[in-house]
């Protein structure tokens, strides 16, 4: 593991990929105090050079291997299509590099287990790129949930959708390609499943899903999860519905409602509401926060101190549930975990 420098030295990243999400997250890595970008790698030297010039990155490589082998880097941010996550996570880990990987973490749970196992063996931090979990607002919601204020958890309901389907070129869009990890479950449902596991702290015992299909991928999906504790969770995701990103956690005594849990609405402050048993509510409001920066700061903290086993385990559990839901959507049957 490459931990040269003091704890306050920036975590030195190589970004694998030059697409939209690589640029969006890369800009924040570059400006966050705890991190910097030392290299970018692409299959195209020209794209790597152009990306490096835009973000003032000192090294640009025309292959992923050259990028992760650079001795100046401590960590790799993998912003590649899902089929490439497995190979490059393992290769980076074997070189002692920490791994921050876009979601879905892999193409299936077996891949993610192998990825996280490789990171564990090499003593490096693996974490997937879900941002909202690391914000002050999310910590406050979790404190209320864990405090028992809601009472016995009865229902968890969430939705995540957008109308992008009509805007895509379906012949090139990877989210419309099953071989590229496409579909609304893996792309959007990762957030809903992760949020449900985050709330409950346990795996469901049984799941069911129903989907609408185009080009071999689910363009929308409705799902249910049952837990041994008695909690029931349901969610829907879609590429063909107006933007929605809300969650409700309902207990016997009160509930939490957040209408933008994955990312704060542009025209609103970070907030959520707690409703008592008869609907009286109180608002919890927070200062604006860059959730990408919150994720990067959390990741650097884990990698620079003690590697946190929670995050790789959480990625595996999320993928296990998604695999079961996809199986249910294809077969029309409940799946027992």
Coordinates of C-alpha atoms in Angstrom, one line a residue:
X1 CA 0.0 0.0 0.0
X2 CA 1.4 3.3 -1.0
X3 CA 1.0 5.7 1.9
X4 CA 4.0 7.9 1.4
X5 CA 3.9 11.3 3.1
X6 CA 2.2 12.4 6.3
X7 CA -1.5 12.0 7.0
X8 CA -2.2 15.5 5.9
X9 CA -0.5 14.9 2.5
X10 CA -3.1 14.8 -0.3
X11 CA -4.2 11.4 -1.5
X12 CA -2.8 11.1 -5.0
X13 CA -5.3 9.8 -7.5
X14 CA -5.2 8.3 -11.0
X15 CA -8.6 8.6 -12.7
X16 CA -9.4 5.7 -15.1
X17 CA -11.8 7.1 -17.7
X18 CA -12.5 10.4 -19.3
X19 CA -16.3 10.4 -19.5
X20 CA -18.9 12.6 -17.9
X21 CA -18.8 11.1 -14.4
X22 CA -15.0 11.0 -14.5
X23 CA -14.9 14.7 -15.2
X24 CA -17.6 15.6 -12.7
X25 CA -15.9 13.7 -9.8
X26 CA -12.4 14.5 -11.0
X27 CA -13.0 18.2 -10.7
X28 CA -13.9 17.7 -7.1
X29 CA -10.9 15.4 -6.4
X30 CA -8.7 18.1 -7.8
X31 CA -10.0 20.9 -5.6
X32 CA -10.6 19.0 -2.4
X33 CA -7.9 19.6 0.3
X34 CA -7.3 16.0 1.1
X35 CA -6.8 14.8 -2.5
X36 CA -5.2 15.6 -5.9
X37 CA -5.1 14.1 -9.4
X38 CA -1.7 13.0 -10.4
X39 CA -2.7 11.0 -13.5
X40 CA -5.5 10.2 -15.9
X41 CA -5.7 7.1 -18.1
X42 CA -7.8 6.3 -21.1
X43 CA -7.8 3.8 -24.0
X44 CA -7.1 6.9 -26.2
X45 CA -3.9 8.9 -25.6
X46 CA -5.5 11.9 -27.2
X47 CA -8.5 11.8 -24.9
X48 CA -6.2 11.4 -21.9
X49 CA -4.1 14.4 -23.0
X50 CA -7.2 16.6 -23.6
X51 CA -8.6 15.6 -20.2
X52 CA -5.3 16.2 -18.4
X53 CA -5.0 19.6 -20.0
X54 CA -8.5 20.6 -18.9
X55 CA -7.9 19.7 -15.3
X56 CA -4.2 20.5 -15.2
X57 CA -3.2 16.9 -14.5
X58 CA 0.6 16.2 -14.8
X59 CA 0.4 12.7 -16.3
X60 CA -1.8 11.4 -19.1
X61 CA -1.6 7.7 -20.2
X62 CA -3.1 6.0 -23.2
X63 CA -3.7 2.7 -21.3
X64 CA -5.2 1.9 -17.9
X65 CA -2.2 -0.3 -17.0
X66 CA 0.2 2.6 -17.3
X67 CA -2.0 4.7 -15.1
X68 CA -2.3 2.4 -12.2
X69 CA 1.4 1.5 -12.4
X70 CA 2.5 5.1 -11.9
X71 CA 4.5 5.2 -8.7
X72 CA 3.2 8.7 -7.9
X73 CA -0.3 7.6 -7.1
X74 CA -1.9 6.2 -3.9
X75 CA -5.5 5.6 -5.2
X76 CA -7.4 4.9 -8.3
X77 CA -10.9 6.3 -9.1
X78 CA -12.5 3.8 -11.6
X79 CA -15.0 5.7 -13.8
X80 CA -15.3 3.0 -16.4
X81 CA -18.2 0.9 -17.7
X82 CA -19.2 -1.8 -15.2
X83 CA -17.7 -4.8 -17.1
X84 CA -14.2 -3.2 -16.6
X85 CA -14.5 -2.7 -12.8
X86 CA -13.6 -6.2 -11.8
X87 CA -10.3 -6.4 -13.8
X88 CA -9.0 -2.9 -12.9
X89 CA -10.0 -3.0 -9.2
X90 CA -8.0 -6.2 -8.8
X91 CA -5.1 -5.1 -10.8
X92 CA -5.0 -1.8 -8.8
X93 CA -5.3 -3.6 -5.5
X94 CA -2.4 -5.9 -6.4
X95 CA -0.2 -2.8 -6.9
X96 CA -1.2 -1.5 -3.5
X97 CA -3.5 1.2 -4.7
X98 CA -6.7 2.1 -2.9
X99 CA -9.9 1.9 -5.1
X100 CA -12.8 4.2 -5.4
X101 CA -15.1 2.6 -7.9
X102 CA -18.3 3.8 -9.7
X103 CA -21.5 1.9 -9.2
X104 CA -22.7 -0.6 -10.0
X105 CA -19.6 -2.0 -8.5
X106 CA -19.6 -5.1 -10.8
X107 CA -21.6 -7.1 -13.2
X108 CA -22.7 -9.5 -10.4
X109 CA -22.0 -10.4 -6.8
X110 CA -19.3 -12.9 -7.5
X111 CA -17.3 -10.2 -9.2
X112 CA -17.7 -7.8 -6.4
X113 CA -16.7 -10.4 -3.8
X114 CA -13.5 -11.0 -5.8
X115 CA -12.9 -7.3 -6.1
X116 CA -13.3 -6.6 -2.4
X117 CA -11.4 -9.7 -1.4
X118 CA -8.4 -8.5 -3.4
X119 CA -8.5 -5.2 -1.7
X120 CA -8.8 -6.8 1.7
X121 CA -5.8 -9.0 1.0
X122 CA -3.7 -6.1 0.0
X123 CA -4.8 -3.8 2.8
X124 CA -6.3 -1.2 0.6
X125 CA -9.6 0.6 0.9
X126 CA -12.5 -0.3 -1.5
X127 CA -15.5 1.9 -1.6
X128 CA -18.2 2.4 -4.3
X129 CA -19.0 5.9 -5.6
X130 CA -22.3 6.5 -3.9
X131 CA -22.1 10.1 -2.6
X132 CA -25.2 10.9 -0.6
X133 CA -24.3 8.5 2.3
X134 CA -21.4 10.6 3.4
X135 CA -23.2 14.0 3.9
X136 CA -24.2 15.7 7.2
X137 CA -27.9 15.3 6.3
X138 CA -27.6 11.6 5.9
X139 CA -25.7 11.2 9.2
X140 CA -28.5 13.1 10.9
X141 CA -31.2 10.9 9.4
X142 CA -29.3 7.8 10.4
X143 CA -28.9 9.1 14.0
X144 CA -32.7 9.5 14.3
X145 CA -33.3 6.1 12.8
X146 CA -30.8 4.4 15.1
X147 CA -32.1 6.3 18.1
X148 CA -35.4 4.4 18.0
X149 CA -37.5 7.6 17.7
X150 CA -39.4 6.1 14.8
X151 CA -40.3 3.0 16.8
X152 CA -40.4 -0.4 15.2
X153 CA -39.6 0.0 11.5
X154 CA -42.6 -1.0 9.4
X155 CA -42.1 0.3 5.8
X156 CA -39.3 1.8 3.7
X157 CA -40.5 3.2 0.4
X158 CA -38.4 5.0 -2.2
X159 CA -38.4 6.1 -5.9
X160 CA -35.6 7.1 -8.2
X161 CA -36.4 8.0 -11.8
X162 CA -35.7 10.3 -14.7
X163 CA -37.0 10.8 -18.3
X164 CA -33.7 10.2 -20.0
X165 CA -34.9 7.3 -22.2
X166 CA -36.4 9.6 -24.8
X167 CA -33.1 11.6 -25.0
X168 CA -30.6 8.7 -25.5
X169 CA -29.2 7.2 -28.7
X170 CA -30.3 3.7 -27.8
X171 CA -27.6 2.2 -30.2
X172 CA -24.7 3.7 -28.2
X173 CA -26.1 4.3 -24.7
X174 CA -24.4 1.8 -22.3
X175 CA -27.4 1.9 -20.0
X176 CA -29.4 0.3 -22.8
X177 CA -26.9 -2.5 -23.2
X178 CA -27.2 -5.6 -21.0
X179 CA -23.6 -6.6 -21.8
X180 CA -22.5 -3.2 -20.3
X181 CA -24.4 -3.6 -17.0
X182 CA -27.3 -1.5 -18.3
X183 CA -30.8 -1.3 -16.9
X184 CA -32.6 0.8 -14.4
X185 CA -32.1 -1.7 -11.5
X186 CA -28.3 -1.6 -11.7
X187 CA -28.0 2.1 -12.6
X188 CA -30.7 3.6 -10.4
X189 CA -31.8 0.8 -8.1
X190 CA -28.3 0.6 -6.6
X191 CA -29.3 3.7 -4.6
X192 CA -32.7 2.4 -3.5
X193 CA -31.3 -1.0 -2.4
X194 CA -28.3 0.7 -0.7
X195 CA -30.6 3.1 1.1
X196 CA -32.8 0.3 2.4
X197 CA -29.8 -1.7 3.6
X198 CA -28.4 1.5 5.2
X199 CA -31.7 2.0 7.1
X200 CA -32.2 -1.6 8.3
X201 CA -28.6 -2.8 8.8
X202 CA -29.6 -6.2 7.6
X203 CA -30.2 -8.2 4.4
X204 CA -33.7 -9.1 3.2
X205 CA -34.8 -12.7 3.4
X206 CA -37.0 -12.5 0.3
X207 CA -37.3 -10.2 -2.8
X208 CA -39.6 -9.8 -5.7
X209 CA -39.5 -7.5 -8.8
X210 CA -41.4 -6.8 -12.0
X211 CA -39.8 -4.9 -14.9
X212 CA -40.6 -3.3 -18.3
X213 CA -38.0 -4.4 -20.9
X214 CA -36.5 -2.8 -24.0
X215 CA -33.4 -4.1 -25.8
X216 CA -32.8 -6.7 -23.2
X217 CA -32.6 -4.2 -20.3
X218 CA -35.2 -3.2 -17.7
X219 CA -36.1 0.4 -18.4
X220 CA -38.3 0.5 -15.3
X221 CA -38.7 -1.8 -12.3
X222 CA -40.9 -2.1 -9.2
X223 CA -39.5 -4.2 -6.3
X224 CA -40.2 -5.4 -2.8
X225 CA -38.0 -6.7 -0.1
X226 CA -39.0 -8.5 3.1
X227 CA -36.9 -8.7 6.3
X228 CA -37.0 -11.2 9.1
X229 CA -37.5 -8.2 11.5
X230 CA -41.0 -7.6 9.9
X231 CA -39.9 -4.6 7.9
X232 CA -41.1 -4.4 4.3
X233 CA -39.4 -2.3 1.7
X234 CA -40.6 -1.3 -1.7
X235 CA -39.2 0.9 -4.5
X236 CA -39.5 1.8 -8.1
X237 CA -36.9 3.0 -10.6
X238 CA -37.3 4.1 -14.2
X239 CA -35.6 5.8 -17.2
X240 CA -39.0 6.8 -18.5
X241 CA -40.6 8.8 -15.7
X242 CA -40.3 12.3 -14.4
X243 CA -37.3 12.9 -12.0
X244 CA -38.1 11.6 -8.6
X245 CA -35.6 10.8 -5.8
X246 CA -37.5 10.4 -2.5
X247 CA -37.5 8.0 0.4
X248 CA -39.8 7.5 3.4
X249 CA -38.8 5.5 6.4
X250 CA -41.9 4.7 8.4
X251 CA -42.0 3.3 12.0
X252 CA -44.8 2.6 14.4
X253 CA -44.4 6.0 16.0
X254 CA -43.1 8.4 13.4
X255 CA -41.5 8.6 10.0
X256 CA -38.7 10.4 8.1
X257 CA -39.4 11.8 4.6
X258 CA -36.7 13.1 2.3
X259 CA -37.7 14.2 -1.2
X260 CA -34.2 14.3 -2.7
X261 CA -32.1 11.7 -0.9
X262 CA -29.7 10.9 -3.8
X263 CA -28.9 14.5 -4.6
X264 CA -30.3 17.8 -3.2
X265 CA -32.7 19.7 -5.6
X266 CA -31.0 22.7 -7.2
X267 CA -33.4 25.2 -5.8
X268 CA -33.7 23.8 -2.2
X269 CA -31.5 23.5 0.9
X270 CA -30.5 20.0 2.2
X271 CA -33.5 19.0 4.4
X272 CA -35.7 16.2 5.5
X273 CA -38.9 16.0 7.6
X274 CA -39.9 13.9 10.6
X275 CA -43.6 13.3 10.9
X276 CA -45.2 12.1 14.2
X277 CA -47.9 9.4 14.4
X278 CA -50.6 11.8 13.3
X279 CA -48.7 13.8 10.7
X280 CA -47.4 16.8 12.7
X281 CA -43.9 17.4 11.2
X282 CA -40.7 19.2 12.0
X283 CA -38.1 20.2 9.4
X284 CA -34.4 19.4 9.6
X285 CA -32.5 21.8 7.4
X286 CA -28.7 21.9 6.7
X287 CA -26.1 24.2 5.1
X288 CA -25.4 23.4 1.5
X289 CA -22.8 20.7 1.1
X290 CA -21.0 19.3 -2.0
X291 CA -21.8 15.6 -1.6
X292 CA -19.0 14.6 -4.0
X293 CA -16.5 16.4 -1.8
X294 CA -18.1 14.7 1.3
X295 CA -17.5 11.3 -0.3
X296 CA -13.9 12.1 -1.3
X297 CA -13.1 13.4 2.2
X298 CA -14.6 10.3 3.8
X299 CA -12.7 8.0 1.4
X300 CA -9.4 9.7 2.0
X301 CA -10.0 9.5 5.8
X302 CA -10.6 5.7 5.6
X303 CA -7.7 5.1 3.3
X304 CA -5.2 7.2 5.3
X305 CA -6.1 5.8 8.7
X306 CA -7.6 2.3 9.2
X307 CA -9.2 0.6 6.2
X308 CA -12.9 0.4 7.0
X309 CA -14.4 -3.1 6.1
X310 CA -17.9 -1.8 6.2
X311 CA -17.9 -0.2 2.7
X312 CA -16.7 -3.2 0.7
X313 CA -19.1 -5.4 2.6
X314 CA -21.9 -2.9 1.9
X315 CA -21.1 -3.0 -1.9
X316 CA -21.2 -6.8 -1.9
X317 CA -24.6 -6.9 0.0
X318 CA -26.1 -4.3 -2.4
X319 CA -25.0 -6.3 -5.4
X320 CA -26.3 -9.5 -3.9
X321 CA -29.8 -8.0 -3.5
X322 CA -29.7 -6.4 -7.0
X323 CA -28.8 -9.8 -8.5
X324 CA -31.7 -11.4 -6.7
X325 CA -34.1 -8.7 -7.8
X326 CA -33.0 -9.0 -11.5
X327 CA -33.5 -12.7 -11.3
X328 CA -37.0 -12.2 -9.9
X329 CA -37.8 -9.6 -12.6
X330 CA -36.7 -12.1 -15.3
X331 CA -38.6 -15.1 -13.9
X332 CA -41.6 -13.5 -12.3
X333 CA -41.0 -15.4 -9.0
X334 CA -39.9 -14.4 -5.5
X335 CA -36.3 -15.1 -4.8
X336 CA -35.2 -16.3 -1.3
X337 CA -31.8 -15.0 -0.1

